[in-house]
PDB file of C-alpha atoms in Angstrom:
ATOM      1  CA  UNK A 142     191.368 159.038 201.340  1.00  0.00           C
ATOM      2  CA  UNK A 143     188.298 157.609 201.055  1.00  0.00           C
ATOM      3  CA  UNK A 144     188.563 153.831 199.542  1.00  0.00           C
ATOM      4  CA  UNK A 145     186.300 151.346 197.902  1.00  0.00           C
ATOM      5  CA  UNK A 146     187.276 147.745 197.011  1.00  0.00           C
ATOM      6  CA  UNK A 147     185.687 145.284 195.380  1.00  0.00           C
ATOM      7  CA  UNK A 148     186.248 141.453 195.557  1.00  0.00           C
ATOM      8  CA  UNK A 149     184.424 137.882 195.021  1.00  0.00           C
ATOM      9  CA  UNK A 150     183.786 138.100 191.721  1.00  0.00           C
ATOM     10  CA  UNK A 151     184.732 135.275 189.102  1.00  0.00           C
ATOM     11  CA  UNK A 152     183.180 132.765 186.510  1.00  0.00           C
ATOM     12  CA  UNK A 153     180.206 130.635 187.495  1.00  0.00           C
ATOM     13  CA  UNK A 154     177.689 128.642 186.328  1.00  0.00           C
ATOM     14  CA  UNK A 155     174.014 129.536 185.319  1.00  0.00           C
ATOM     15  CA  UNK A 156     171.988 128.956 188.184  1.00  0.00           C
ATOM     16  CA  UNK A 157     174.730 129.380 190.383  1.00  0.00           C
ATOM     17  CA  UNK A 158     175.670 131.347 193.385  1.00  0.00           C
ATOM     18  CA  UNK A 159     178.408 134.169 193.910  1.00  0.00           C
ATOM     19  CA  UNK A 160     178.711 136.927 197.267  1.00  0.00           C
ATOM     20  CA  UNK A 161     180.700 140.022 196.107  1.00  0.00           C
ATOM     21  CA  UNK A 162     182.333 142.236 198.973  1.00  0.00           C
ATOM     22  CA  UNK A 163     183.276 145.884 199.216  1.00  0.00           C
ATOM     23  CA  UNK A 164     185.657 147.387 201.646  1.00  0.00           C
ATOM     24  CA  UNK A 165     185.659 150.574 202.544  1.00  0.00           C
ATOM     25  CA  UNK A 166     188.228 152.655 204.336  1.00  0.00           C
ATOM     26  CA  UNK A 167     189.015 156.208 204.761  1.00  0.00           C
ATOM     27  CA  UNK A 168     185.524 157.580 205.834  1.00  0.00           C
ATOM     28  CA  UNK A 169     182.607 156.909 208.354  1.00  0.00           C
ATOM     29  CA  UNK A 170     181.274 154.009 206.696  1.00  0.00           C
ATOM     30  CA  UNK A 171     178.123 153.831 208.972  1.00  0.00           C
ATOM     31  CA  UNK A 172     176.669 157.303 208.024  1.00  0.00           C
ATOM     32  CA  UNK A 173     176.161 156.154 204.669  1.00  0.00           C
ATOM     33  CA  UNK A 174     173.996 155.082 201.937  1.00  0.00           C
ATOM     34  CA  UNK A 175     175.820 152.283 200.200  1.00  0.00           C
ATOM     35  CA  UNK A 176     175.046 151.057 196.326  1.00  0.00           C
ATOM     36  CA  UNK A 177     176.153 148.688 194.032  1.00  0.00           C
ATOM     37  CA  UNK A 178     176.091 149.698 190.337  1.00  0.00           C
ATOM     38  CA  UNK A 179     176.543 147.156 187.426  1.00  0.00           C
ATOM     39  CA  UNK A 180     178.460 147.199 183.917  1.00  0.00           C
ATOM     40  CA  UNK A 181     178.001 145.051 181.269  1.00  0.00           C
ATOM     41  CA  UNK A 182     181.013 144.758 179.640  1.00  0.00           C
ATOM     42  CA  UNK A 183     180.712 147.480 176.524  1.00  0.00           C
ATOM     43  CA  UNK A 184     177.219 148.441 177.752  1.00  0.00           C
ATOM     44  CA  UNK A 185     175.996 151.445 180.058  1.00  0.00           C
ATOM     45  CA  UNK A 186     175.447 151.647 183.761  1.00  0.00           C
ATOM     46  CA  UNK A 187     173.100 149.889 185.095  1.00  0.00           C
ATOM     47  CA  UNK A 188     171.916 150.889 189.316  1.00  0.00           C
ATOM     48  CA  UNK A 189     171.542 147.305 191.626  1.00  0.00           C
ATOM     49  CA  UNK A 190     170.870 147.939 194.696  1.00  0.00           C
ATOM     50  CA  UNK A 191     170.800 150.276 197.569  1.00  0.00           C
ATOM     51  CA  UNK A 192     171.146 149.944 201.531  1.00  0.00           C
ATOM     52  CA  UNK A 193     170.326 152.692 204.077  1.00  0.00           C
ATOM     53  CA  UNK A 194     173.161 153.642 206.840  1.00  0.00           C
ATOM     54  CA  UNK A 195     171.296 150.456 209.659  1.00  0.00           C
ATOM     55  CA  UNK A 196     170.777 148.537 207.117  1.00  0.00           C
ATOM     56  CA  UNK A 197     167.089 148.806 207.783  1.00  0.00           C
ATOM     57  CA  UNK A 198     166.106 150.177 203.739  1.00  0.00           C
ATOM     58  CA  UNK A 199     167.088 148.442 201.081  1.00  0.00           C
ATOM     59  CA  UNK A 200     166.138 148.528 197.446  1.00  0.00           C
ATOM     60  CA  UNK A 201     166.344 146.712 194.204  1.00  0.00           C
ATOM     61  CA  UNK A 202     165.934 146.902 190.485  1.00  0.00           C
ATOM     62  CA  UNK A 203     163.066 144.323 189.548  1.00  0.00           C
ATOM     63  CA  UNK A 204     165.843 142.429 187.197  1.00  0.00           C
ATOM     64  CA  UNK A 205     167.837 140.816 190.610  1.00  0.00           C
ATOM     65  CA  UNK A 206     164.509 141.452 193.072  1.00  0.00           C
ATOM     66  CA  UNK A 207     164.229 137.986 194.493  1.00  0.00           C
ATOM     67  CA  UNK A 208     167.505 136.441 193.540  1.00  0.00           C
ATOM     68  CA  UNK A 209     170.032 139.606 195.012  1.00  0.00           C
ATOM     69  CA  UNK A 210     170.371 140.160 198.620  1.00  0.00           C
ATOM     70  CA  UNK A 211     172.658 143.533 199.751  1.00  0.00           C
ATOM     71  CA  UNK A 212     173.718 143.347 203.145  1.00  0.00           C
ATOM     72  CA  UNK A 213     175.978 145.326 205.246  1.00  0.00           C
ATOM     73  CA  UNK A 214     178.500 144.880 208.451  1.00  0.00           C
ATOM     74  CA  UNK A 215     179.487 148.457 209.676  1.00  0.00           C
ATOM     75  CA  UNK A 216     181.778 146.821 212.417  1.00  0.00           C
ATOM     76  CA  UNK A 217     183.535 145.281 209.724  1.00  0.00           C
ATOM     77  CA  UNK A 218     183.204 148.355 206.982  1.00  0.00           C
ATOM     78  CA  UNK A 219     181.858 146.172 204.650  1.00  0.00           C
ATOM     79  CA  UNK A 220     179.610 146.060 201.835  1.00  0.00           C
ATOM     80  CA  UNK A 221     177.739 142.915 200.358  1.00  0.00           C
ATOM     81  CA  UNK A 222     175.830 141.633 197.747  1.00  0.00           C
ATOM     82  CA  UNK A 223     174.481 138.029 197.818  1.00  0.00           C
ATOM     83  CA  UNK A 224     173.644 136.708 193.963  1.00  0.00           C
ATOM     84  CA  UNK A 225     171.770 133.779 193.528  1.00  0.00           C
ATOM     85  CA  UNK A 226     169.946 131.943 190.309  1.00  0.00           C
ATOM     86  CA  UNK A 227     172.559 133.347 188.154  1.00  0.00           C
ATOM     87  CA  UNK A 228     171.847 133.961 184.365  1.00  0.00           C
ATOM     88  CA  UNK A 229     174.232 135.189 181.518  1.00  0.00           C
ATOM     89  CA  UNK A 230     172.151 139.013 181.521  1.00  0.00           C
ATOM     90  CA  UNK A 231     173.847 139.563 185.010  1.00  0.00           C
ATOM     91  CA  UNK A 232     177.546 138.817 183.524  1.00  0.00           C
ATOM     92  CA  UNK A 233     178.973 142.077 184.307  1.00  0.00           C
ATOM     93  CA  UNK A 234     181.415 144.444 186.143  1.00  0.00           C
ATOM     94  CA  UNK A 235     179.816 145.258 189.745  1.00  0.00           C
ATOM     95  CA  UNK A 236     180.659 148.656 191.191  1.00  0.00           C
ATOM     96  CA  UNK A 237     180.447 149.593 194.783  1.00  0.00           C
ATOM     97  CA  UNK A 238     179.700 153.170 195.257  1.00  0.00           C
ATOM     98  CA  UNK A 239     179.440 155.728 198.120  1.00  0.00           C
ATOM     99  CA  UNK A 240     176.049 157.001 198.999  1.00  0.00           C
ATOM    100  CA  UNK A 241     172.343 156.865 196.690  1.00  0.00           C
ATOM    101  CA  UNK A 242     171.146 159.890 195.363  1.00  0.00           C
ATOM    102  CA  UNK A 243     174.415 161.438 193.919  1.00  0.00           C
ATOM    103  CA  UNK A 244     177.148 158.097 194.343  1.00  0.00           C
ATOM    104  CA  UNK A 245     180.699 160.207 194.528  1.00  0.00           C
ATOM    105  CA  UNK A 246     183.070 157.360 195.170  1.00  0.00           C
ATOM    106  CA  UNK A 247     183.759 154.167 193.611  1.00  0.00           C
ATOM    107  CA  UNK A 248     185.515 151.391 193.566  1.00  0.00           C
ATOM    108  CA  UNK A 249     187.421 149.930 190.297  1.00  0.00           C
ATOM    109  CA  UNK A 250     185.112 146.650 190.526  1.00  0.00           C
ATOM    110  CA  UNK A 251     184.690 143.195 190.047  1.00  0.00           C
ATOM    111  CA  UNK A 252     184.106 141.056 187.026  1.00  0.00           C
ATOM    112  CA  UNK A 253     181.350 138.407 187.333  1.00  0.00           C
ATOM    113  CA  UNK A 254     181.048 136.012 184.241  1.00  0.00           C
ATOM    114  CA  UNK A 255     178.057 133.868 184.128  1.00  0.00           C
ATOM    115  CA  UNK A 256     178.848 131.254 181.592  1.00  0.00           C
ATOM    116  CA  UNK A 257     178.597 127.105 181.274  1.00  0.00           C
TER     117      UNK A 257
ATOM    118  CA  UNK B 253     160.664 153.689 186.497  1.00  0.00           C
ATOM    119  CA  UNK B 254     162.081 157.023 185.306  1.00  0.00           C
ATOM    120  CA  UNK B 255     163.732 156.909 181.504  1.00  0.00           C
ATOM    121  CA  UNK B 256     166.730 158.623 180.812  1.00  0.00           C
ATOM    122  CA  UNK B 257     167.259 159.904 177.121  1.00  0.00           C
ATOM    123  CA  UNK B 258     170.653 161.000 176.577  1.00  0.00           C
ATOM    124  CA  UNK B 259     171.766 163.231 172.873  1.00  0.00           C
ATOM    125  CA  UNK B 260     173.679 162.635 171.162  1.00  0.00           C
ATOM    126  CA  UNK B 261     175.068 159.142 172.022  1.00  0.00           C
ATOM    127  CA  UNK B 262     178.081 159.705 169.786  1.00  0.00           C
ATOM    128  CA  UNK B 263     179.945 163.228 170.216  1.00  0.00           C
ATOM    129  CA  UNK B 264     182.977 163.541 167.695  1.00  0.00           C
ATOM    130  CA  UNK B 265     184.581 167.320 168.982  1.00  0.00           C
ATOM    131  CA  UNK B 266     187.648 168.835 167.386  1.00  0.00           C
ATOM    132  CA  UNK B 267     190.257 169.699 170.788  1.00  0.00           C
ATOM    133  CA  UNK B 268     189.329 173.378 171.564  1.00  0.00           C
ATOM    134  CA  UNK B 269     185.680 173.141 170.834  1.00  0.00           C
ATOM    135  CA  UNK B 270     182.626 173.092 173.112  1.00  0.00           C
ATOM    136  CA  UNK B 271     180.502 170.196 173.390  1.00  0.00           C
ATOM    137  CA  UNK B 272     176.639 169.697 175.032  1.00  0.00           C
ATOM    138  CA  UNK B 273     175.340 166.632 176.417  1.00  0.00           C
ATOM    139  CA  UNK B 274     171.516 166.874 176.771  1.00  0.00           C
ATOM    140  CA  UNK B 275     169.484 164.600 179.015  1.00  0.00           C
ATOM    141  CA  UNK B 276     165.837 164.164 179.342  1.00  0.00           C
ATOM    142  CA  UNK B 277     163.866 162.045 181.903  1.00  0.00           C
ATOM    143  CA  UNK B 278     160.827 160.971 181.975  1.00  0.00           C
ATOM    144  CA  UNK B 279     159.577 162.624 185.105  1.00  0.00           C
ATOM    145  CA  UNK B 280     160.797 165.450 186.950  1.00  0.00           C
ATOM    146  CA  UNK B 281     163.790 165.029 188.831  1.00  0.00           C
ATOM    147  CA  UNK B 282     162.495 167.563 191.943  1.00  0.00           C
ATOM    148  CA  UNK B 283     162.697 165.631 195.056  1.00  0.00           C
ATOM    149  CA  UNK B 284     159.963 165.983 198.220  1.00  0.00           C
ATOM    150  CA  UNK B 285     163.050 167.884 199.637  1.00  0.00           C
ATOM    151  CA  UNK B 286     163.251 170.189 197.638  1.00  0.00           C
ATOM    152  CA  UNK B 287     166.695 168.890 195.861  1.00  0.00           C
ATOM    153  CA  UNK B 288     166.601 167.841 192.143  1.00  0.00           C
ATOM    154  CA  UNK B 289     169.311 164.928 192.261  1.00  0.00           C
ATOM    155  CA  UNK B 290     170.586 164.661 188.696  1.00  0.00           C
ATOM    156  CA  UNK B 291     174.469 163.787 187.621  1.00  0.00           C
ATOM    157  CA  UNK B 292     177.064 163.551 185.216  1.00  0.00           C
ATOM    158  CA  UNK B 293     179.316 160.907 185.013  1.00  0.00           C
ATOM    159  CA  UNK B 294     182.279 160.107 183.108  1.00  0.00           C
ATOM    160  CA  UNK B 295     184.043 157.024 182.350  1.00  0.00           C
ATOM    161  CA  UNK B 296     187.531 157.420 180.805  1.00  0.00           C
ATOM    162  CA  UNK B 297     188.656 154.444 178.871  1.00  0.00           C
ATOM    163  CA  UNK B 298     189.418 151.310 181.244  1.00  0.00           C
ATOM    164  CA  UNK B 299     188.754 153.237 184.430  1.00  0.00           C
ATOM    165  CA  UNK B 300     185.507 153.730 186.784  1.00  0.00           C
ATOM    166  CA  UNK B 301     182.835 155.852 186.670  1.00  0.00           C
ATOM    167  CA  UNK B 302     183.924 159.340 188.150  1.00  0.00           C
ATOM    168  CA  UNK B 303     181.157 162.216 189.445  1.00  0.00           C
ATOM    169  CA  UNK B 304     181.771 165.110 187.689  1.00  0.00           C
ATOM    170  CA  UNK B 305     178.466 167.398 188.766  1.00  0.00           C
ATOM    171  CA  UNK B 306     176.041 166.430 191.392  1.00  0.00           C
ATOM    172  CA  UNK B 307     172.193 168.076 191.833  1.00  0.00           C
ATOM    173  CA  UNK B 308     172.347 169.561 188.493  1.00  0.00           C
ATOM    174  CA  UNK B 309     175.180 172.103 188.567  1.00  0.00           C
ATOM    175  CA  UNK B 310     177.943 171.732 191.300  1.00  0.00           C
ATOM    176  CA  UNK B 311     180.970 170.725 190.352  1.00  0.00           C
ATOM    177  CA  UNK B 312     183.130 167.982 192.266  1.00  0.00           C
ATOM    178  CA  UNK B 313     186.042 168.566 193.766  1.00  0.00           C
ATOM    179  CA  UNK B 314     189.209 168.540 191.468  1.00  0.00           C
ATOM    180  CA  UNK B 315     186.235 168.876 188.343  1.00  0.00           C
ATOM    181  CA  UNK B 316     187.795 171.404 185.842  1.00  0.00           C
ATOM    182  CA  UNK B 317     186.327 174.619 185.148  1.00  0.00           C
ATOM    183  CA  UNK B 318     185.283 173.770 181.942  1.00  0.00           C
ATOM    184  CA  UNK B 319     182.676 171.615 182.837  1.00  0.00           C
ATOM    185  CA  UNK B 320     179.141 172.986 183.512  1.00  0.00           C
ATOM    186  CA  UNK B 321     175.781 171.286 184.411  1.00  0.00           C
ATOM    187  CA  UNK B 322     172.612 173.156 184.164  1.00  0.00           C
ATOM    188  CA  UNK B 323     168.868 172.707 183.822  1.00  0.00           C
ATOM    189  CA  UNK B 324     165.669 171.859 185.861  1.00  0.00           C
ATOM    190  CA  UNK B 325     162.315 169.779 186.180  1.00  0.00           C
ATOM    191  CA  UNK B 326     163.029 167.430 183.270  1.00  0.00           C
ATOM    192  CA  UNK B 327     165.592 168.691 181.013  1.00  0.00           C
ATOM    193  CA  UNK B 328     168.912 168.827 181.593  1.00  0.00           C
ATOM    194  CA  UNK B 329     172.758 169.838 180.025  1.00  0.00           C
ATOM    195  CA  UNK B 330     176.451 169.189 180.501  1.00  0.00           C
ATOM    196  CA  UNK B 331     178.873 171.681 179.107  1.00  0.00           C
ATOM    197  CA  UNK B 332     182.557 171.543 178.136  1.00  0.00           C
ATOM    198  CA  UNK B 333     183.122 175.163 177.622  1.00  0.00           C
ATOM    199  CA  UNK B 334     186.873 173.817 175.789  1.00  0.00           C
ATOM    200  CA  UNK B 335     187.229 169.820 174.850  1.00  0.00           C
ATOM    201  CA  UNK B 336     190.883 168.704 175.787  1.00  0.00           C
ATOM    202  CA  UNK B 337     192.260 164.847 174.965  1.00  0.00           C
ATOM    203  CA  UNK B 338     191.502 164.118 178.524  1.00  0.00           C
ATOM    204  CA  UNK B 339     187.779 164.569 178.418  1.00  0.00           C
ATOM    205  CA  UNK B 340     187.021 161.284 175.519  1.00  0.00           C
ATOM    206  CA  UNK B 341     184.763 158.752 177.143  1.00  0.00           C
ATOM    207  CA  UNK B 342     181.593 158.224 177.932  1.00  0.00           C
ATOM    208  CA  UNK B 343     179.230 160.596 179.796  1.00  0.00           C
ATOM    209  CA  UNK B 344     176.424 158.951 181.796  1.00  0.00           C
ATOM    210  CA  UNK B 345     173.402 161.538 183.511  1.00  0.00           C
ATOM    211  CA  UNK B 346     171.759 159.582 186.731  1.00  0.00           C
ATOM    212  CA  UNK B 347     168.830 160.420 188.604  1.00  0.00           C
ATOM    213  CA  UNK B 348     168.757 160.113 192.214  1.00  0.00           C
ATOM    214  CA  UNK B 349     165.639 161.116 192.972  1.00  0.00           C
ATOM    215  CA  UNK B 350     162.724 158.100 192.239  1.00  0.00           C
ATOM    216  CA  UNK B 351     163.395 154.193 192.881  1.00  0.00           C
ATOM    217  CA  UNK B 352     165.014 152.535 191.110  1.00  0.00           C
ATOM    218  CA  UNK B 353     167.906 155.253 190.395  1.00  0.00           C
ATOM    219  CA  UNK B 354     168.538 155.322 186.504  1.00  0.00           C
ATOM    220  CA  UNK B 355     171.348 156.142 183.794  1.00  0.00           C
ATOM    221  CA  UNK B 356     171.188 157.740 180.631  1.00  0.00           C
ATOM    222  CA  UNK B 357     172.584 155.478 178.339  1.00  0.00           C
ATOM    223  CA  UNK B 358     175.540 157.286 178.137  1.00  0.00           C
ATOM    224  CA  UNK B 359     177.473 159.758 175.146  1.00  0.00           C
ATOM    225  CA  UNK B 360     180.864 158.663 174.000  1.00  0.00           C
ATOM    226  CA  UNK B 361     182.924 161.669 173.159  1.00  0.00           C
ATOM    227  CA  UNK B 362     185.563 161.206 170.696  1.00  0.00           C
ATOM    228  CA  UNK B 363     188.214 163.743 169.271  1.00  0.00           C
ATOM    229  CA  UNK B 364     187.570 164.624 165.781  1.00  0.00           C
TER     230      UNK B 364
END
């Protein structure tokens, strides 16, 4: 059964730092895509970041380009994304998700609050 | 980047009756490849996004029947042939074929 989970998340400070982590279990975790898909809570969906299968491709929306990093370890089956120069607009739910141009699996995600 | 409209963003459906979700985007969806990567999502209340179609019209595993996803190019439609109290939440369309991927901004569907 293919399984994504989500940790890391938590209140900090503007300007501050957080590193969310996904584990994944229950399929070939190097022969995928990997994304990370945000939620403000009561808003709509909002798509982060991507990372190829090497780790060699990665993309960003322009709101986090500069401040996110996504980063993978496939000996570890584990997904990563590196926040810095926090701001209230990125207090949300993050997702992990399985793959980029159709994500099928998710994980039940984690709660970042950005808040003084 | 690619805009996705979603209609209507409110969807009140008495149990029994169809319902449509229209999406629009702002480019066309056809991929290099060939492929034309546009979902449907649905978010029951309190729980993750779940894939319900994937490249326009097939239908995920365990997906009921009852959903349908069809369209091309730039225009695009989810289908509940029969709503039952199990479908209200919110429907989000996603393309996957330009950078940065984008959402519709999703259609809550409520039992009338």
């Amino acid at each position: 059964e293919v399984q994504l989970v989500e940790s890391g998340g938590g209140l900090v400070q503007p300007g501050g730092s957080l590193r969310l982590s996904c584990a994944a279990s229950g399929f070939t975790f190097s022969s995928h895509w990997m994304t990370w898909i945000r939620q403000a809570p009561g808003k709509g969906l909002e798509w982060v970041a991507n990372i190829k299968q090497d780790g060699s491709e990665k993309y960003y929306v322009d709101s986090v380009k500069g401040r996110f990093t996504i980063s993978r370890d496939n000996a570890k089956n584990s997904l990563y994304l590196q926040m810095n120069s926090l701001t209230a607009e990125d207090t949300a739910f993050y997702y992990c998700a399985r793959g980029t141009t159709a994500p099928g699996y998710w994980g039940q995600g984690t709660l970042v609050t950005v808040s003084s | 980047d690619v805009v996705m409209t979603q209609s209507p963003l409110s969807l009140p459906v008495t149990l029994g009756q169809p319902a449509s979700i229209s999406c629009r985007s702002s480019q066309s969806l056809v991929h290099s490849d060939g492929n034309t990567f546009l979902n449907w999502f649905q978010q029951r209340p309190g729980q993750s996004p779940r894939r319900l179609i994937y490249k326009v019209s097939n239908r995920d595993s365990g997906v009921p029947d009852r959903f349908s996803g069809s369209g091309s190019g730039t225009d695009f439609t989810l289908k509940i042939s029969r709503v039952e109290a199990e479908d209200v939440g919110v429907y989000y369309c996603m393309q996957g074929t330009h950078w940065p991927r984008t959402f519709g901004q999703g259609t809550r569907l409520e039992i009338k």
